Amino acid sequence: MSIEYPVKTPYLQALEDLSIALSTSEKEGISTAEASIRTKQFGLNSYKSQKQKSIWQMAFEQFNSPIVYLLLVAGLVSLYFKNSLEAIAIFIVIVVNAIIGFFMELQARTSMRALKKMDVSYAKVVRGGKELEIASEQLTIGDLLLLEAGDVVSGDGRIVFSNGLQVDESSLTGESFPVFKTSNIDNEKLESSHALNMVYKGTAVLNGNAKVIITGIAEHTELGKISELVGRSKSTKTPLDIKIGKLTKKLIWITLVLILVFVITGLLEGRAWLEVLKTSIALAVAAFPEGLPIVATVALAYGMLLMARKNAIVKKLSSVETLGSVNVILTDKTGTLTENKISVEMLSFPDQEFHVSMKNGKLKFKEDDIEKSKENFDFLVRIGTLCNNAPVNPDAKNQKAFGDPVEISLLLLADAAGFPAQKTVSEFERLSEIPFSSESKLMATLHKANKSFFVSAKGAVEKVLLKCSHIQSGDSILDLSAEKKKEILSKAELLSASGLRVLAFAYQSSDTKPDEDYLKDLVYVGLVGFLDPPRRDIKGAISECHSAGIKIVMITGDHPMTALNIAKRVGIAEEQDDKVIAGSELPDMAALSKEWKGRILSTTVFARTTPKQKLEIVDVYQKAGYIVAMTGDGVNDAPALKKANVGIAMGLRGTQVAKETASIVLKDDSFASITHAVAHGREIFQNIQRFVIYLVSCNLSEILIITILGFLAQGTMLFPLQILFLNMITDVFPALALGLGKGDLTVMQRPPRDPKLGIVSNRNWLVILIYAVLMSGAVILAIFMCRFYITSDVKVINNVAFITLASCQLFHVFNMSSLQSGMIMNEVTKNKFVWLALLLCFFLLIVVYFFEASREALNLNVISGQAWLIAILSSMLPLIFVQLYKLFRMQKSQSQQSTKNLNK
Ligand code: ATP
C-alpha cells in the first residue's frame, strides 16, 4: 500500500485513520522487513550531512596562505631575473609543502569521521510486536517509537499512549518549560509545530513515558524544516585554535619588525636591493611557523581517536584541552564507581531477615525458615514484579539496553522464588504508573486484578515510609507507629552502612479504584538490600587521579551510609572518615555562608542529592576557582553537565539527553575511563606544547642565524631556498612525530595545568630562546672552525652552515623529552614516529645532495669529508649540552628528594 508522505496534519486525524494511512499498528508497529523497505523509500532519518569540503577544495586551500603568496612572489622574482632553477625549486617546495599539508588534513578528517561514527544515537521501537533498539537513523515512517524520561525524540510522531509525558521543546521553541503531552486529538492548538498530541524530533522527554507513531523523519520534521539551523553546525574555534592563532600572530610581528630593521639598515649601508629583498624573504620564511596549525589539528584529531579507543568519545573539541586543567571530578556512584551488576543480597522483614543467594536460577536463603514472613515475602516479590519497567522475560541481549539493573534483579528474584514475572504481569493489568524520578526517589504503579485494585510502590526507604500508614506483619496488617518507622530507618541505615543499596517496598489492596493520588496509606512490607560491588579497576584509577592533583567527590542519590561505605572502599574517603553531607542538610545555596562553602569544599561524599543540588555543588566549586569535570546520566543531570567545565555522560546507562549535552561520552561508564581521558587530554596538550616549542625554537634559530650572518658575514648568508627546505620540509616531520607521540610516564604525577596559561608560558619562551641560541651558536662555531681549519671559501662555509643547522634541528628533537623521563629511554626516543621522521629527513637531505639539479638549486657543493665532520660534530653540541644539563638537574632533584626523605 502506498503511503502519502509527507504526512499531512497527523495531529488532527483519528488514531485509527492514521494507523490505516501509515499502514501500521498501534500495538505491533511495522515489521522489520517493512521497515527496511520504507527506509529505502523514504531515506534514512538523518540530515544530509553538513557540506564537507571537497578533496579539490582541500587541495586548493593548501595554497591559500600568506606564506605561499610570498613564495610565489619570490619565485616570480627569480623568474624575472632568469634564475629559472631557483624558481622551479621554489615552486617544487610550494607543491611538496601543499602535499604534506593535504595529507595531514586528510588524516585529521579520517580520524574525525571515525570519531563521528562512534557517536551514534539509538531509539527504542516496537517492530512486529517486539521491542528493539535501533540506530536513530533507521527510524522510519509508521514505526512505533517508545519514549521514556531522558530520551531525545528521534522523529516527529503522533502519541498513541502516554503516561505523565512531559517534554522539553526548547530545542524547537526556545522556551524551556515542560510541556504536558497526551494522545488526545488536539483541537485547540492547530499549529503543526505545537500540537499537544505530537512529539517532535530533537526535543527531550523530561518525565513519563509514551508510545508514538512516527509521522515524519529527517527533513520532514519540524526541526528539519528549520533547515537553516540544521546540518550547518557552526565551526567554532576552540581555545586551542585561538591560542595557536595568537602565537602565530606574535611570531609574524617579531618577523616584521626584524625585516624592517634589516631592510632599513641594509639600504642605509647601500646594499643591493635585490639582496636585501631576498634576505627579507628568507627571514619571513624562517619565522613563519607554517606547520603549526595543521600539526596541531592532526595531533588533536589523532589524540581524540586514541581516547575514543579507550572508551572516551570526545564530542566537544575544546574539552580535550580543558581536561588537562581539571582539578576536581564530581562523580556519581552507581555504575561509574560500582559495577552496576546489581543482585538481591538481603531481605529484611519486620520480624525476620534473610541473606539471599541465587544460583542457576534457584533461590537460597542462608537462614532456614521463612514461614513467619511468608506473606511479606510474597507481597514483596509481587511488588517487585509489578512496580517494574524492565521487560519481563528479557532475552539476554536486550537486558542491558532496556532494564534498570535493580528492576532486572527483582524479576530474577521473582522467577527464582517460583512466581514467574510473566504470569504476575498478565494477572495484574497495569492501569497507570507514577514514574521514578531522582527527585521523588520512588516509583508506584496501579493494577487491576479481577475486581480488586492493587497499588505497588518501591523506592528510597524514607520516601516510601512517608507514604505508609500500616505494616504487614506475618498475615496481619498493623498500624505503623512512629517508633516502628524509626526502627525500620535504622535497620536501613545498618544495611546501607555495609555498602548495600536499600529499597523499601509497600502496597495497597482495595476493592474500589483509588483516586489519582494513590501514593498514600500504603502497607509497608519490607526492605531489599542490593549488592553492587565497586568496579575492580576503580581503586587504582582514583589513586592515579589523586597523584595527578585531582580531587574526587562522590555525589549520589543513594543513602549516605551506602555512599560512605563505597567511598571508603574505592579510596574517595579515608577509612576513619565519617564526613558525608546529605542533600536534606544542604542549606539554600543562593545565600551560602562562608562556613558552608568551606564545608562543601572539604567534603568528598554527598548523598541523597537532587539534580538541582548537583548543579549547585558544581557552582560552588567553580566559584572557588576549580575546573570541574562532572559525570551524569539522567535527564535532570543535563544542566549540571552543561555547567561543568567538562560534562561527562555515561554511554551505557546514560539517557540520550545527558549524552547530547555532555562534552565527553564514556562508552563503558567506568570511572577508569575518565582517568584515561584526563591522562590523554594532558598528553595531547603536552604533545602540542612540545612540537610548538620544537618548531618555534627551530624558527628562531633560523632568524638568529640570518640576522647574525646578515650583519656579520654577508657572503655566507643562508639562501632563501635553503631556509625554505629546512622550514617547510625537514622541520615539519619531526614536529608531526612529536604531536603523535605518547606522553611521558609522569603526565599523571603532575598537578593540573593552569588554564589561564597559553601554549607557551614565559618560562617556555626562555627555554625556546636558549635552544635557539644554542643552535645558532653551533652553526657559528662550525663556520669559525671551517674558516680556521679548512677554507675561507664562502660557498663551502655557507654549505657547512646549512648542513649544521639542518642536522642540529633534527637532533634537537631529542631535547624535547621531559626532564623527569630519563635521557636514553624516554617518550621521544621510544616514539617510533620520531625515528621514521628523522630517517625520512636525513634521506631527503642526502637525496638533495646527491642530485646535481637540486644541489644547484640549494646552492650546495660537494664539500670535503672534513667539512662534513665539522658540520655533524658541531650540530651535536646543543643536544649534548642540553642532555648534560638535564642529567645535572635530575641528579640535583634526586639528591634533594633523598635529603627530604632523610629529614622525614
Ligand atoms: P548515582 O547518582 O550514584 O547513580 P543513584 O543511582 O543511587 O545514585 P538515583 O538513581 O537518583 O541515584 O536513585 C536514588 C534513590 O532512589 C536510590 O537510592 C533508591 O533508593 C531509589 N531508586 C533508585 N532506583 C529506583 C527505582 N527503579 N525504583 C524506585 N526507586 C528507586
PDB file of N, CA, C and O and ligand atoms in Angstrom, residues 332-334 404 406-407 436-438 441-443 458-461 501-503 555-559 608 614 633 653, ligand 1:
ATOM      1  N   ASP A 332      29.177  10.374  39.980  1.00  0.00           N
ATOM      2  CA  ASP A 332      28.091   9.647  40.630  1.00  0.00           C
ATOM      3  C   ASP A 332      28.628   8.270  41.022  1.00  0.00           C
ATOM      4  O   ASP A 332      29.782   7.950  40.762  1.00  0.00           O
ATOM      5  N   LYS A 333      27.797   7.504  41.651  1.00  0.00           N
ATOM      6  CA  LYS A 333      28.297   6.244  42.195  1.00  0.00           C
ATOM      7  C   LYS A 333      27.906   5.057  41.347  1.00  0.00           C
ATOM      8  O   LYS A 333      28.763   4.364  40.799  1.00  0.00           O
ATOM      9  N   THR A 334      26.577   4.874  41.212  1.00  0.00           N
ATOM     10  CA  THR A 334      26.087   3.640  40.617  1.00  0.00           C
ATOM     11  C   THR A 334      26.542   3.508  39.171  1.00  0.00           C
ATOM     12  O   THR A 334      26.236   4.350  38.337  1.00  0.00           O
ATOM     13  N   ASP A 404      16.516  -1.361  34.046  1.00  0.00           N
ATOM     14  CA  ASP A 404      17.265  -0.836  35.171  1.00  0.00           C
ATOM     15  C   ASP A 404      17.754  -2.063  35.953  1.00  0.00           C
ATOM     16  O   ASP A 404      16.959  -2.944  36.291  1.00  0.00           O
ATOM     17  N   VAL A 406      18.424  -2.721  38.931  1.00  0.00           N
ATOM     18  CA  VAL A 406      17.677  -3.016  40.171  1.00  0.00           C
ATOM     19  C   VAL A 406      16.411  -3.782  39.806  1.00  0.00           C
ATOM     20  O   VAL A 406      16.063  -4.792  40.432  1.00  0.00           O
ATOM     21  N   GLU A 407      15.748  -3.328  38.772  1.00  0.00           N
ATOM     22  CA  GLU A 407      14.472  -3.945  38.398  1.00  0.00           C
ATOM     23  C   GLU A 407      14.675  -5.319  37.779  1.00  0.00           C
ATOM     24  O   GLU A 407      13.909  -6.237  38.034  1.00  0.00           O
ATOM     25  N   PHE A 436       9.466   6.752  38.311  1.00  0.00           N
ATOM     26  CA  PHE A 436      10.570   7.075  39.223  1.00  0.00           C
ATOM     27  C   PHE A 436      11.260   8.344  38.747  1.00  0.00           C
ATOM     28  O   PHE A 436      11.392   8.567  37.556  1.00  0.00           O
ATOM     29  N   SER A 437      11.639   9.181  39.672  1.00  0.00           N
ATOM     30  CA  SER A 437      12.499  10.307  39.282  1.00  0.00           C
ATOM     31  C   SER A 437      13.527  10.527  40.379  1.00  0.00           C
ATOM     32  O   SER A 437      13.315  10.126  41.524  1.00  0.00           O
ATOM     33  N   SER A 438      14.635  11.137  40.009  1.00  0.00           N
ATOM     34  CA  SER A 438      15.696  11.334  41.011  1.00  0.00           C
ATOM     35  C   SER A 438      15.238  12.280  42.103  1.00  0.00           C
ATOM     36  O   SER A 438      15.832  12.315  43.172  1.00  0.00           O
ATOM     37  N   LYS A 441      12.482   9.935  44.143  1.00  0.00           N
ATOM     38  CA  LYS A 441      13.202   8.740  44.586  1.00  0.00           C
ATOM     39  C   LYS A 441      12.273   7.559  44.861  1.00  0.00           C
ATOM     40  O   LYS A 441      12.597   6.671  45.648  1.00  0.00           O
ATOM     41  N   LEU A 442      11.103   7.560  44.270  1.00  0.00           N
ATOM     42  CA  LEU A 442      10.265   6.362  44.354  1.00  0.00           C
ATOM     43  C   LEU A 442       9.412   6.212  43.107  1.00  0.00           C
ATOM     44  O   LEU A 442       9.290   7.121  42.292  1.00  0.00           O
ATOM     45  N   MET A 443       8.840   4.989  43.004  1.00  0.00           N
ATOM     46  CA  MET A 443       8.020   4.676  41.835  1.00  0.00           C
ATOM     47  C   MET A 443       6.810   3.894  42.320  1.00  0.00           C
ATOM     48  O   MET A 443       6.889   3.169  43.311  1.00  0.00           O
ATOM     49  N   LYS A 458       7.790   1.173  45.346  1.00  0.00           N
ATOM     50  CA  LYS A 458       9.144   0.885  45.854  1.00  0.00           C
ATOM     51  C   LYS A 458       9.986   2.153  45.729  1.00  0.00           C
ATOM     52  O   LYS A 458       9.691   3.024  44.889  1.00  0.00           O
ATOM     53  N   GLY A 459      11.002   2.273  46.587  1.00  0.00           N
ATOM     54  CA  GLY A 459      11.852   3.461  46.493  1.00  0.00           C
ATOM     55  C   GLY A 459      12.713   3.648  47.719  1.00  0.00           C
ATOM     56  O   GLY A 459      12.833   2.739  48.565  1.00  0.00           O
ATOM     57  N   ALA A 460      13.303   4.841  47.815  1.00  0.00           N
ATOM     58  CA  ALA A 460      14.163   5.167  48.951  1.00  0.00           C
ATOM     59  C   ALA A 460      13.354   4.998  50.241  1.00  0.00           C
ATOM     60  O   ALA A 460      12.184   5.403  50.301  1.00  0.00           O
ATOM     61  N   VAL A 461      14.000   4.408  51.249  1.00  0.00           N
ATOM     62  CA  VAL A 461      13.249   3.984  52.445  1.00  0.00           C
ATOM     63  C   VAL A 461      12.477   5.149  53.086  1.00  0.00           C
ATOM     64  O   VAL A 461      11.279   5.051  53.348  1.00  0.00           O
ATOM     65  N   ARG A 501      22.646  -1.229  48.602  1.00  0.00           N
ATOM     66  CA  ARG A 501      21.693  -0.221  48.140  1.00  0.00           C
ATOM     67  C   ARG A 501      20.346  -0.711  48.633  1.00  0.00           C
ATOM     68  O   ARG A 501      19.927  -1.836  48.325  1.00  0.00           O
ATOM     69  N   VAL A 502      19.646   0.112  49.413  1.00  0.00           N
ATOM     70  CA  VAL A 502      18.443  -0.391  50.085  1.00  0.00           C
ATOM     71  C   VAL A 502      17.181   0.280  49.545  1.00  0.00           C
ATOM     72  O   VAL A 502      17.107   1.505  49.437  1.00  0.00           O
ATOM     73  N   LEU A 503      16.203  -0.534  49.214  1.00  0.00           N
ATOM     74  CA  LEU A 503      14.912  -0.011  48.757  1.00  0.00           C
ATOM     75  C   LEU A 503      13.806  -0.561  49.651  1.00  0.00           C
ATOM     76  O   LEU A 503      13.890  -1.701  50.111  1.00  0.00           O
ATOM     77  N   ILE A 555      28.947  12.327  44.282  1.00  0.00           N
ATOM     78  CA  ILE A 555      27.618  12.917  44.513  1.00  0.00           C
ATOM     79  C   ILE A 555      26.593  11.893  44.049  1.00  0.00           C
ATOM     80  O   ILE A 555      26.535  11.566  42.857  1.00  0.00           O
ATOM     81  N   THR A 556      25.838  11.358  44.969  1.00  0.00           N
ATOM     82  CA  THR A 556      24.943  10.274  44.602  1.00  0.00           C
ATOM     83  C   THR A 556      23.533  10.507  45.123  1.00  0.00           C
ATOM     84  O   THR A 556      23.327  11.291  46.053  1.00  0.00           O
ATOM     85  N   GLY A 557      22.595   9.816  44.526  1.00  0.00           N
ATOM     86  CA  GLY A 557      21.221   9.878  45.004  1.00  0.00           C
ATOM     87  C   GLY A 557      20.990   8.834  46.089  1.00  0.00           C
ATOM     88  O   GLY A 557      19.944   8.797  46.722  1.00  0.00           O
ATOM     89  N   ASP A 558      21.986   7.979  46.301  1.00  0.00           N
ATOM     90  CA  ASP A 558      21.810   6.858  47.223  1.00  0.00           C
ATOM     91  C   ASP A 558      21.919   7.300  48.690  1.00  0.00           C
ATOM     92  O   ASP A 558      22.233   8.452  48.997  1.00  0.00           O
ATOM     93  N   HIS A 559      21.692   6.343  49.578  1.00  0.00           N
ATOM     94  CA  HIS A 559      21.715   6.578  51.020  1.00  0.00           C
ATOM     95  C   HIS A 559      23.111   7.010  51.492  1.00  0.00           C
ATOM     96  O   HIS A 559      24.115   6.488  51.002  1.00  0.00           O
ATOM     97  N   ARG A 608      21.974  11.339  48.753  1.00  0.00           N
ATOM     98  CA  ARG A 608      20.566  11.736  48.642  1.00  0.00           C
ATOM     99  C   ARG A 608      20.411  13.147  48.072  1.00  0.00           C
ATOM    100  O   ARG A 608      19.610  13.954  48.558  1.00  0.00           O
ATOM    101  N   LYS A 614      23.136  18.991  42.632  1.00  0.00           N
ATOM    102  CA  LYS A 614      24.360  18.668  41.880  1.00  0.00           C
ATOM    103  C   LYS A 614      24.843  19.921  41.165  1.00  0.00           C
ATOM    104  O   LYS A 614      26.015  20.272  41.202  1.00  0.00           O
ATOM    105  N   ASP A 633      24.011  10.963  34.241  1.00  0.00           N
ATOM    106  CA  ASP A 633      23.324  10.061  33.325  1.00  0.00           C
ATOM    107  C   ASP A 633      21.858  10.426  33.092  1.00  0.00           C
ATOM    108  O   ASP A 633      21.312  10.195  32.037  1.00  0.00           O
ATOM    109  N   ARG A 653      24.433   3.560  30.401  1.00  0.00           N
ATOM    110  CA  ARG A 653      23.180   3.754  31.121  1.00  0.00           C
ATOM    111  C   ARG A 653      22.686   5.189  31.040  1.00  0.00           C
ATOM    112  O   ARG A 653      21.629   5.506  31.555  1.00  0.00           O
TER     113      ARG A 653
HETATM  114  P1  ATP B   1      24.009   7.755  41.425  1.00  0.00           P
HETATM  115  O1  ATP B   1      23.696   9.201  41.279  1.00  0.00           O
HETATM  116  O2  ATP B   1      25.271   7.487  42.123  1.00  0.00           O
HETATM  117  O3  ATP B   1      23.856   6.964  40.176  1.00  0.00           O
HETATM  118  P2  ATP B   1      21.675   6.517  42.378  1.00  0.00           P
HETATM  119  O4  ATP B   1      21.590   5.714  41.145  1.00  0.00           O
HETATM  120  O5  ATP B   1      21.556   5.769  43.648  1.00  0.00           O
HETATM  121  O6  ATP B   1      22.965   7.283  42.509  1.00  0.00           O
HETATM  122  P3  ATP B   1      19.156   7.645  41.834  1.00  0.00           P
HETATM  123  O7  ATP B   1      19.040   6.805  40.618  1.00  0.00           O
HETATM  124  O8  ATP B   1      18.704   9.034  41.793  1.00  0.00           O
HETATM  125  O9  ATP B   1      20.614   7.694  42.324  1.00  0.00           O
HETATM  126  O10 ATP B   1      18.416   6.882  42.996  1.00  0.00           O
HETATM  127  C1  ATP B   1      18.187   7.473  44.229  1.00  0.00           C
HETATM  128  C2  ATP B   1      17.418   6.544  45.111  1.00  0.00           C
HETATM  129  O11 ATP B   1      16.149   6.261  44.527  1.00  0.00           O
HETATM  130  C3  ATP B   1      18.058   5.171  45.305  1.00  0.00           C
HETATM  131  O12 ATP B   1      18.952   5.179  46.379  1.00  0.00           O
HETATM  132  C4  ATP B   1      16.871   4.303  45.576  1.00  0.00           C
HETATM  133  O13 ATP B   1      16.513   4.388  46.943  1.00  0.00           O
HETATM  134  C5  ATP B   1      15.774   4.930  44.759  1.00  0.00           C
HETATM  135  N1  ATP B   1      15.642   4.230  43.475  1.00  0.00           N
HETATM  136  C6  ATP B   1      16.592   4.025  42.551  1.00  0.00           C
HETATM  137  N2  ATP B   1      16.115   3.360  41.502  1.00  0.00           N
HETATM  138  C7  ATP B   1      14.812   3.141  41.734  1.00  0.00           C
HETATM  139  C8  ATP B   1      13.753   2.517  41.008  1.00  0.00           C
HETATM  140  N3  ATP B   1      13.940   1.978  39.809  1.00  0.00           N
HETATM  141  N4  ATP B   1      12.539   2.484  41.580  1.00  0.00           N
HETATM  142  C9  ATP B   1      12.334   3.031  42.767  1.00  0.00           C
HETATM  143  N5  ATP B   1      13.268   3.630  43.491  1.00  0.00           N
HETATM  144  C10 ATP B   1      14.497   3.693  43.013  1.00  0.00           C
END
